[in-house]
PDB file of C-alpha atoms in Angstrom:
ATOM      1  CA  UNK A   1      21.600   6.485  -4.435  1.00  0.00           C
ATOM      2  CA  UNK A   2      19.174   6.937  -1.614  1.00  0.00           C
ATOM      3  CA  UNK A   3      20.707   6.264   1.635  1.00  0.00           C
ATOM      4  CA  UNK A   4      18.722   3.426   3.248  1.00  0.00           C
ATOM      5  CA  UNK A   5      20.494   0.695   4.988  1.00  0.00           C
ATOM      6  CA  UNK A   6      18.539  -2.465   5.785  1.00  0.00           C
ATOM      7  CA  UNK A   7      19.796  -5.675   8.342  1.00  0.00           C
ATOM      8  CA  UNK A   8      20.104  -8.244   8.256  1.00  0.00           C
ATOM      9  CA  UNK A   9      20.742  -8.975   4.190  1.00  0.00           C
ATOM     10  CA  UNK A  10      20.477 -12.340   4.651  1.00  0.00           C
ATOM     11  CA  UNK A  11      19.195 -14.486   7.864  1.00  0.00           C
ATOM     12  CA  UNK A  12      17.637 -18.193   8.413  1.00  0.00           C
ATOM     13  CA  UNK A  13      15.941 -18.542  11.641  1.00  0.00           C
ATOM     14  CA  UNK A  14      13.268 -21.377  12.979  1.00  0.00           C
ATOM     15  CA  UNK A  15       9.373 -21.564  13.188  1.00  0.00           C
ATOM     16  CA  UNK A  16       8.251 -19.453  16.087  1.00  0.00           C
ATOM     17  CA  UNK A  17      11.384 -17.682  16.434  1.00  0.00           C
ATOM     18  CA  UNK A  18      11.011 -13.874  16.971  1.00  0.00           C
ATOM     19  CA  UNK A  19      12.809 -11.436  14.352  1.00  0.00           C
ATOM     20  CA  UNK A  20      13.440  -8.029  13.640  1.00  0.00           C
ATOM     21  CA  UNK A  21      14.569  -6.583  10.585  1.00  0.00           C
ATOM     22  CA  UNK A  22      15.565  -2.690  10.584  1.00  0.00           C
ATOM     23  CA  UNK A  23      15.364  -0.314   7.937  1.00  0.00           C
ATOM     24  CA  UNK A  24      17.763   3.003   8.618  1.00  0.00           C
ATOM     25  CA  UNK A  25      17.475   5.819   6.304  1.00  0.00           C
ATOM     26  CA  UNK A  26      19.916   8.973   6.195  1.00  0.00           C
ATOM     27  CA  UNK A  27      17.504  11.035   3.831  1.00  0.00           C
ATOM     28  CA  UNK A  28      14.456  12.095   6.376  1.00  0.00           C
ATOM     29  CA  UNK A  29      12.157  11.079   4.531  1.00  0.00           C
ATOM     30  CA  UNK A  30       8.982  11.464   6.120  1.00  0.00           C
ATOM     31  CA  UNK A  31       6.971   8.342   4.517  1.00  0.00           C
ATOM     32  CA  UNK A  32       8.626   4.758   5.001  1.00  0.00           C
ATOM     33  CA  UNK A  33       7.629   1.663   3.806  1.00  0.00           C
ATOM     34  CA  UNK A  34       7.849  -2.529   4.984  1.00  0.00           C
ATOM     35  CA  UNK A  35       7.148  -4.623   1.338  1.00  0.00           C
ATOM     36  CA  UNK A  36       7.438  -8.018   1.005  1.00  0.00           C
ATOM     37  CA  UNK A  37       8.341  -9.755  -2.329  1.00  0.00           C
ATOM     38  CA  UNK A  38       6.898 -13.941  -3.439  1.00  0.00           C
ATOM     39  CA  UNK A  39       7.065 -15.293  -6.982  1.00  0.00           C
ATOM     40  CA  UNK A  40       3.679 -14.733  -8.330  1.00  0.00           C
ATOM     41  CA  UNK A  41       2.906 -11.954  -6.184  1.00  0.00           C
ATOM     42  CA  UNK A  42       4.867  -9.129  -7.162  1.00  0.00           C
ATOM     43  CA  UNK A  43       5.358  -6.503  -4.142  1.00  0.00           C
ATOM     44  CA  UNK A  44       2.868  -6.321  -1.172  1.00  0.00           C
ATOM     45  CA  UNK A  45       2.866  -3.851   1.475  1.00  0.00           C
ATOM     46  CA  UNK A  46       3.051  -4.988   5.066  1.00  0.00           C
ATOM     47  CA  UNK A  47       2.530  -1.706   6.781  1.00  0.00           C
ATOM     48  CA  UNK A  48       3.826   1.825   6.777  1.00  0.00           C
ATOM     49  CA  UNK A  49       4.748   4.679   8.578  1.00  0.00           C
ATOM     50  CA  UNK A  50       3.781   8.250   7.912  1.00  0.00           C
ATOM     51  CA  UNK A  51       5.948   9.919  10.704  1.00  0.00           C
ATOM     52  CA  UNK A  52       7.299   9.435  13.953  1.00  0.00           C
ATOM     53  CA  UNK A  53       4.843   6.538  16.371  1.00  0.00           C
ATOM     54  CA  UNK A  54       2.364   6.974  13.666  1.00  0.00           C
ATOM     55  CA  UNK A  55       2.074   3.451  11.338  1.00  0.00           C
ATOM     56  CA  UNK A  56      -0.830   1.990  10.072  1.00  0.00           C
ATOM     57  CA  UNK A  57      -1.517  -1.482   8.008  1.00  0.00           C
ATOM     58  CA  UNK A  58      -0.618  -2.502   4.461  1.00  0.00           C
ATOM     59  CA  UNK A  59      -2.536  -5.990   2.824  1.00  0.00           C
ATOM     60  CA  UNK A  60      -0.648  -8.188   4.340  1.00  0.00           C
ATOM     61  CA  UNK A  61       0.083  -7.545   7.905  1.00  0.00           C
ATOM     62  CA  UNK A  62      -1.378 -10.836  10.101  1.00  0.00           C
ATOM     63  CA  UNK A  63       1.726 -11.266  11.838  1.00  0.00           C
ATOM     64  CA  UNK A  64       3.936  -8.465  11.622  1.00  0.00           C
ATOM     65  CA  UNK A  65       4.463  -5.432  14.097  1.00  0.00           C
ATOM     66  CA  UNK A  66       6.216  -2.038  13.281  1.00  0.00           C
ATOM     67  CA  UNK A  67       7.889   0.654  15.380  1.00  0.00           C
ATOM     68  CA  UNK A  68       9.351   4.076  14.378  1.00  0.00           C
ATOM     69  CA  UNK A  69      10.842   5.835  17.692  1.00  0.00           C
ATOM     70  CA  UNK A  70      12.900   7.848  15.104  1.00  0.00           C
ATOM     71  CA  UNK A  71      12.644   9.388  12.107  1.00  0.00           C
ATOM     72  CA  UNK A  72      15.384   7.556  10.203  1.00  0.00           C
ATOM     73  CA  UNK A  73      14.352   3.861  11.754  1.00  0.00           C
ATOM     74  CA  UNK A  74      11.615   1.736  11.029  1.00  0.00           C
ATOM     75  CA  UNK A  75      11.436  -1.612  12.291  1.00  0.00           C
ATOM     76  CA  UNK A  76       9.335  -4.756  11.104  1.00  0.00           C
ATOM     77  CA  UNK A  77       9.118  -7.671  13.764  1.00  0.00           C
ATOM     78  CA  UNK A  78       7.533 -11.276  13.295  1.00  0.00           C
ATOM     79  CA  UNK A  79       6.821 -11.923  16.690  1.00  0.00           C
ATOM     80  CA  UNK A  80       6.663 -15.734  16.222  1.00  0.00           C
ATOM     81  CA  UNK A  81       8.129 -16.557  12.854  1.00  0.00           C
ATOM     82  CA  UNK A  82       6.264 -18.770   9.957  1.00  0.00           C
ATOM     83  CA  UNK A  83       7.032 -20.892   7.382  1.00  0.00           C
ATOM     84  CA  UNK A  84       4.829 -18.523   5.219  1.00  0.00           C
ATOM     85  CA  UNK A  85       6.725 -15.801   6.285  1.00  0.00           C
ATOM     86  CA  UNK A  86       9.940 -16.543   3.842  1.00  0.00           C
ATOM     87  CA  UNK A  87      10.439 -14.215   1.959  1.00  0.00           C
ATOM     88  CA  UNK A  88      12.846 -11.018   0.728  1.00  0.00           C
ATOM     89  CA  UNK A  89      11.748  -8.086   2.609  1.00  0.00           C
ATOM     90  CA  UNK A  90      12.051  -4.652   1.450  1.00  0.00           C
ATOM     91  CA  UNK A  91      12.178  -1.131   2.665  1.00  0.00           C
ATOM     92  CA  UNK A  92      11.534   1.863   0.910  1.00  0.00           C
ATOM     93  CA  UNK A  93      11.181   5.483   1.656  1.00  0.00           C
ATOM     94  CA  UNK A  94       9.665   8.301   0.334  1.00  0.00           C
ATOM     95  CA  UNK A  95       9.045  12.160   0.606  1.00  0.00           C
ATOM     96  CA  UNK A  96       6.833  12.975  -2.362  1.00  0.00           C
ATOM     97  CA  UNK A  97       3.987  11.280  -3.437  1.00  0.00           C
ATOM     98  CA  UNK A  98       4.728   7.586  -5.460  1.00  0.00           C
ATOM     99  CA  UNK A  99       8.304   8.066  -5.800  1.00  0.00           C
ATOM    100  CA  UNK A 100       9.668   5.643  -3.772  1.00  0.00           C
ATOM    101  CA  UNK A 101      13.186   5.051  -2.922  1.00  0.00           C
ATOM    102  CA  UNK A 102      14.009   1.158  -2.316  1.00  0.00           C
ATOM    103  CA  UNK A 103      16.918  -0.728  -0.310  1.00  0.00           C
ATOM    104  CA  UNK A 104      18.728  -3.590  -1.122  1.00  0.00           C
ATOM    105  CA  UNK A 105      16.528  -6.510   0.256  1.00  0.00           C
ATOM    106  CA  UNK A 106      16.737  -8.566   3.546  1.00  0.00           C
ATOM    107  CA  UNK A 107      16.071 -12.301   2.367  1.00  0.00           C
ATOM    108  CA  UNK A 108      14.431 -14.258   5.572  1.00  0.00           C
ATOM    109  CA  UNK A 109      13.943 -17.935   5.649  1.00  0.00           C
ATOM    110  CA  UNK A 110      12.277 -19.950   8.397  1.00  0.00           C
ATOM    111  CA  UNK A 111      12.682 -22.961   8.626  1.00  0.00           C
TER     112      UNK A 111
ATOM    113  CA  UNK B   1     -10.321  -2.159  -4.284  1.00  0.00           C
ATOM    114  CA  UNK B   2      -7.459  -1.221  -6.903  1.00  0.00           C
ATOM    115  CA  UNK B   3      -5.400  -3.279  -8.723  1.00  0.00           C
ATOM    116  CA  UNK B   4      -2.690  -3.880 -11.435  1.00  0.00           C
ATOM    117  CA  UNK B   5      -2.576  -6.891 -13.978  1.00  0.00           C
ATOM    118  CA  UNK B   6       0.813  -7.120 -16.098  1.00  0.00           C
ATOM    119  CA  UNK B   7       1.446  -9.474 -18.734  1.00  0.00           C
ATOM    120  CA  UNK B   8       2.854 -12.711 -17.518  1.00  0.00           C
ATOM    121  CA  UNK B   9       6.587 -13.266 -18.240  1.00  0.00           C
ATOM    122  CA  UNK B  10       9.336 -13.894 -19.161  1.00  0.00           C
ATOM    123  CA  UNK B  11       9.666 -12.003 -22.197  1.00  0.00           C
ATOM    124  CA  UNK B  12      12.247 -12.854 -24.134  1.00  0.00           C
ATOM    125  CA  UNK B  13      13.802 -10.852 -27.535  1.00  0.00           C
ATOM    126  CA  UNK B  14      17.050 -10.220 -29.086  1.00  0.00           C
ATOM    127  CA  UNK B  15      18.904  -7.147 -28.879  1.00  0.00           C
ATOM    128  CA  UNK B  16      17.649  -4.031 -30.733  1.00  0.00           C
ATOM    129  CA  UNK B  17      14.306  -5.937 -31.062  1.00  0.00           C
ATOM    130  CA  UNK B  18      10.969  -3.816 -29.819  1.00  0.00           C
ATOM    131  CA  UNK B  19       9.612  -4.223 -26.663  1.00  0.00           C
ATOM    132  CA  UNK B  20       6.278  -3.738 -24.886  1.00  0.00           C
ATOM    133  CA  UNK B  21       4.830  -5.041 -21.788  1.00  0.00           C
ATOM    134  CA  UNK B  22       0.986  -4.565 -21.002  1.00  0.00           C
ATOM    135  CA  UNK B  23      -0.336  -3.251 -17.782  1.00  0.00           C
ATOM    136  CA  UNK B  24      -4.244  -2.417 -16.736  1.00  0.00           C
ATOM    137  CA  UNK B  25      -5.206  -1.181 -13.664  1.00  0.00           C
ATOM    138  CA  UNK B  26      -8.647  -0.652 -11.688  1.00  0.00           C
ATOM    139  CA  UNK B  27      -8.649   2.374  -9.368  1.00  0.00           C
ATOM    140  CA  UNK B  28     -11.033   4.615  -8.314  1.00  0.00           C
ATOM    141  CA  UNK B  29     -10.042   8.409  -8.404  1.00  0.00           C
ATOM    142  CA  UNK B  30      -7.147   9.133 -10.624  1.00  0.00           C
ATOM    143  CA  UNK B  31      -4.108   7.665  -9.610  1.00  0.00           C
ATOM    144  CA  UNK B  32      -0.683   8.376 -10.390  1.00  0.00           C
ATOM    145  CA  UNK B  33       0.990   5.471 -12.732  1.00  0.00           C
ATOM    146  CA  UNK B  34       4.622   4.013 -12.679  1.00  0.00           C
ATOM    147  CA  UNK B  35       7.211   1.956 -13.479  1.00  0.00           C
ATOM    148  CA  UNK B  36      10.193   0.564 -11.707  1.00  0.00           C
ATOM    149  CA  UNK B  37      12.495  -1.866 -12.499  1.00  0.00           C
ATOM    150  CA  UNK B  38      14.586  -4.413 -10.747  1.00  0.00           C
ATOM    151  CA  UNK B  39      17.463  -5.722 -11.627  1.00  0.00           C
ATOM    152  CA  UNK B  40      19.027  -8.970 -10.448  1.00  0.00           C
ATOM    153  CA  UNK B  41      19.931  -9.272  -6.617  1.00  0.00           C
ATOM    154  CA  UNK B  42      19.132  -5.029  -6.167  1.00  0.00           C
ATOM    155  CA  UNK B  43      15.858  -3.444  -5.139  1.00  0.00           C
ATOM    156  CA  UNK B  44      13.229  -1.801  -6.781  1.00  0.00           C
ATOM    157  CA  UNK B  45      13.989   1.973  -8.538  1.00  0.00           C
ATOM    158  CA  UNK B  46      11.749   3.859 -10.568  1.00  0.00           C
ATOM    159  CA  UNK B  47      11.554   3.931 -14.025  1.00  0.00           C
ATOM    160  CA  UNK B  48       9.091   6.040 -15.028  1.00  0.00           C
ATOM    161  CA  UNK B  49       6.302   7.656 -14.210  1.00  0.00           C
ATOM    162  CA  UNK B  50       3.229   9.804 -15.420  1.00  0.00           C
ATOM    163  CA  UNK B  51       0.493  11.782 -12.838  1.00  0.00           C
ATOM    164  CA  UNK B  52      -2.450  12.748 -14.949  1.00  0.00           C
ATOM    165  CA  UNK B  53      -4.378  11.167 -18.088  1.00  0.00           C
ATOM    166  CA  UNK B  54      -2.530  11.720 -21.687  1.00  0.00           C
ATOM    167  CA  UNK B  55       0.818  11.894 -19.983  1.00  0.00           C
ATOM    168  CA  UNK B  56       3.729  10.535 -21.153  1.00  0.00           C
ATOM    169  CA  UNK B  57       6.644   9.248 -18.750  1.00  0.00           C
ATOM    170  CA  UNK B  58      10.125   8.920 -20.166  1.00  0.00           C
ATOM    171  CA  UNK B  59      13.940   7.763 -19.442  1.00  0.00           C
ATOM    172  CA  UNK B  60      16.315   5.798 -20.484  1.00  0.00           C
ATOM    173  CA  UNK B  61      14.293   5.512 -23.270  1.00  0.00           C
ATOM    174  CA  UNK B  62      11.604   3.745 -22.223  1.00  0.00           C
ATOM    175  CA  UNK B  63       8.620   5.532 -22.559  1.00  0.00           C
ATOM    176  CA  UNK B  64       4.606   4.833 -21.469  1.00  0.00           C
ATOM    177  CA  UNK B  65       1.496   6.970 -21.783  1.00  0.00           C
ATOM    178  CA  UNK B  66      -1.258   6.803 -19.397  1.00  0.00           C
ATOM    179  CA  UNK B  67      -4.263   6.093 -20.850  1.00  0.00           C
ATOM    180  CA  UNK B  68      -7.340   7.155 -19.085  1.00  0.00           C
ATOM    181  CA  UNK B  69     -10.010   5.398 -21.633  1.00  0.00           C
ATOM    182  CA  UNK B  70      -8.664   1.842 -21.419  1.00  0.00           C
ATOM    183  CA  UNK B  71      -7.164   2.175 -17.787  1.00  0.00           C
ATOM    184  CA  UNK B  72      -3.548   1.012 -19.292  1.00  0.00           C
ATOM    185  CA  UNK B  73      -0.220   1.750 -19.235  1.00  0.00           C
ATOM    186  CA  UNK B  74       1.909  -0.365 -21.535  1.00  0.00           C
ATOM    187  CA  UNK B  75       5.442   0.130 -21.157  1.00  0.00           C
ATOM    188  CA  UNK B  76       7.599   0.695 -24.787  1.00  0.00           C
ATOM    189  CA  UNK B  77      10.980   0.590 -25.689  1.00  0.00           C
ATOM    190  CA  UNK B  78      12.249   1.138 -29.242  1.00  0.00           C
ATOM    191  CA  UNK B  79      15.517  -1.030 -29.253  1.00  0.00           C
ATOM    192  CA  UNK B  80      15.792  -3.091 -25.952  1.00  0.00           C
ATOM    193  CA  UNK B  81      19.950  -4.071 -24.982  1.00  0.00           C
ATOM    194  CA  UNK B  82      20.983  -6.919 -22.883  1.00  0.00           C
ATOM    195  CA  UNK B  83      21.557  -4.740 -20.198  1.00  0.00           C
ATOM    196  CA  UNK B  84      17.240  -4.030 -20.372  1.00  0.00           C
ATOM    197  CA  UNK B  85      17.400  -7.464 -18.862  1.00  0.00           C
ATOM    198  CA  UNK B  86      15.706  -7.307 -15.730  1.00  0.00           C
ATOM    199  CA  UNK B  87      12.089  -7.708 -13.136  1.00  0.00           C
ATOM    200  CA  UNK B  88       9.552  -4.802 -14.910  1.00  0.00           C
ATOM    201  CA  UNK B  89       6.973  -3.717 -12.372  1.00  0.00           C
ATOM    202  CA  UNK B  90       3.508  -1.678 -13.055  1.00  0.00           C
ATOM    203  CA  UNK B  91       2.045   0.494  -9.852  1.00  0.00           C
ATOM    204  CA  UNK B  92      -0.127   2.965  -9.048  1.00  0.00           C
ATOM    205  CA  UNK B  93      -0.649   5.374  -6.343  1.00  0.00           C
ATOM    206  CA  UNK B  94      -3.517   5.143  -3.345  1.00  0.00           C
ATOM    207  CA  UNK B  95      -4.159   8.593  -2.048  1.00  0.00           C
ATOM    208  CA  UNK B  96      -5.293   8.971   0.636  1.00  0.00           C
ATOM    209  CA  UNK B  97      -4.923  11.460   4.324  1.00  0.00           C
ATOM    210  CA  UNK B  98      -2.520  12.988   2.291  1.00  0.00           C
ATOM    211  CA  UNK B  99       0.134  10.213   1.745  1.00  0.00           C
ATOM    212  CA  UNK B 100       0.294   7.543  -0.780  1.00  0.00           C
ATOM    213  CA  UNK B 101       0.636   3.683  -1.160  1.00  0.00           C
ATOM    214  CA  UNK B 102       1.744   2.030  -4.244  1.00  0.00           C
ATOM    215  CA  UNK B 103       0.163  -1.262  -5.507  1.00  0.00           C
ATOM    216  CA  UNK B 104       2.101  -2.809  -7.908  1.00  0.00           C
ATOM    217  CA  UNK B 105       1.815  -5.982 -10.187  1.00  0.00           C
ATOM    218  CA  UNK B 106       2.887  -9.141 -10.170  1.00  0.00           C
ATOM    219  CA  UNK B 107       6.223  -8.029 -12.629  1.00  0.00           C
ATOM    220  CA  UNK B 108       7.014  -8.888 -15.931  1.00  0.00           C
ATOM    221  CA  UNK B 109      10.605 -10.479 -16.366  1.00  0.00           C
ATOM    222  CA  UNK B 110      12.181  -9.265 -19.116  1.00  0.00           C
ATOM    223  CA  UNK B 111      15.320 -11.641 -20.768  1.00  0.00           C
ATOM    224  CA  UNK B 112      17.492  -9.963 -23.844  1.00  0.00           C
ATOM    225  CA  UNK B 113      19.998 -12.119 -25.357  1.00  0.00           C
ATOM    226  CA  UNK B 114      22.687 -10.670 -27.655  1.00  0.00           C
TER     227      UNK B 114
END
């Protein structure tokens, strides 16, 4: 299995709360990847990272940040946390092109 | 833009029965086609997958052929087992600067009872 640790798993927070959810990955990879996952909308990418400080915007990403000071980190913060921000959260990482490697899911609620 | 429609689940057959699950897409270029599946309370992992027109992807077996003329890329299986059970998702590949996004479909829940 790919080695890429996400946290938290599992976290409830309140409306206009800030969060940060990190993705860690022990493959250097050079491509990583911030997806979120809603019933009736499959996967949607948030935003990415295609190195080190360089990140750029996926479909959906009013109200998200990113940082990546280090190759094997790659942070996603809400800022001020939504209702319409519940959701499960993955990572994934990947060195060649379309073969991504996933991790296990960080499931946010806001309440 | 591009995009990928998968049949709407759940499916839901017995074991050993056939199984096929429809995906179109809409890209410009050629993009690179997949599969990954997901299986309850894990992430995503890849399935299959197939690069050019006329190519086949294969494993487990599972197999799908990208079809260039009717932009599809129906996933088969011959005999499905209850351990098939699980979230099927279509993507395909946005080049671009010389890295890749996928977009994927909505996924296709598959359910096999014994």
């Amino acid at each position: 299995d790919a080695g890429i640790t996400q946290s938290p798993r599992h976290k409830v927070t309140e409306t206009g709360t800030p969060v940060t959810l990190r993705c860690h990955q022990t493959e250097n990879h050079r491509y990583m990847y911030w997806y979120r996952q809603d019933p009736g909308h499959g996967l949607r990418l948030i935003h990415y990272s295609y190195g080190v400080k360089d990140t750029d915007k996926g479909e959906v990403s009013d109200g998200y940040s990113v940082s990546r000071s280090k190759t094997e980190d790659f942070l996603l913060t809400l800022e001020s946390a939504t209702s319409s921000q519940t959701s499960v959260y993955f990572c994934a990482i990947s060195e060649t092109s379309g073969e991504l490697f996933f991790g296990e899911g960080s499931r946010l609620t806001v309440l | 833009g591009n995009s990928v429609t998968q049949m709407e689940g759940p499916v839901t057959l017995s074991e050993e029965a056939f199984l096929t699950i429809n995906c179109t897409y809409t890209a410009t270029g050629y993009p690179s086609l997949f599969w990954y599946v997901q299986y309850p309370g894990e992430g995503l992992q890849l399935l299959l997958k197939a690069t050019k027109a006329d190519d086949k992807g294969s494993n487990k077996g599972f197999e799908a052929t990208y079809r260039k003329e009717t932009t599809s890329f129906h996933l088969e299986k011959g005999s499905v087992q209850v351990s098939d059970s699980a979230v099927y998702f279509c993507a395909l590949s946005d080049e671009g600067s010389g890295y890749s996004t996928l977009t994927f479909g909505k996924g296709t829940m598959l359910l096999v009872s014994p």
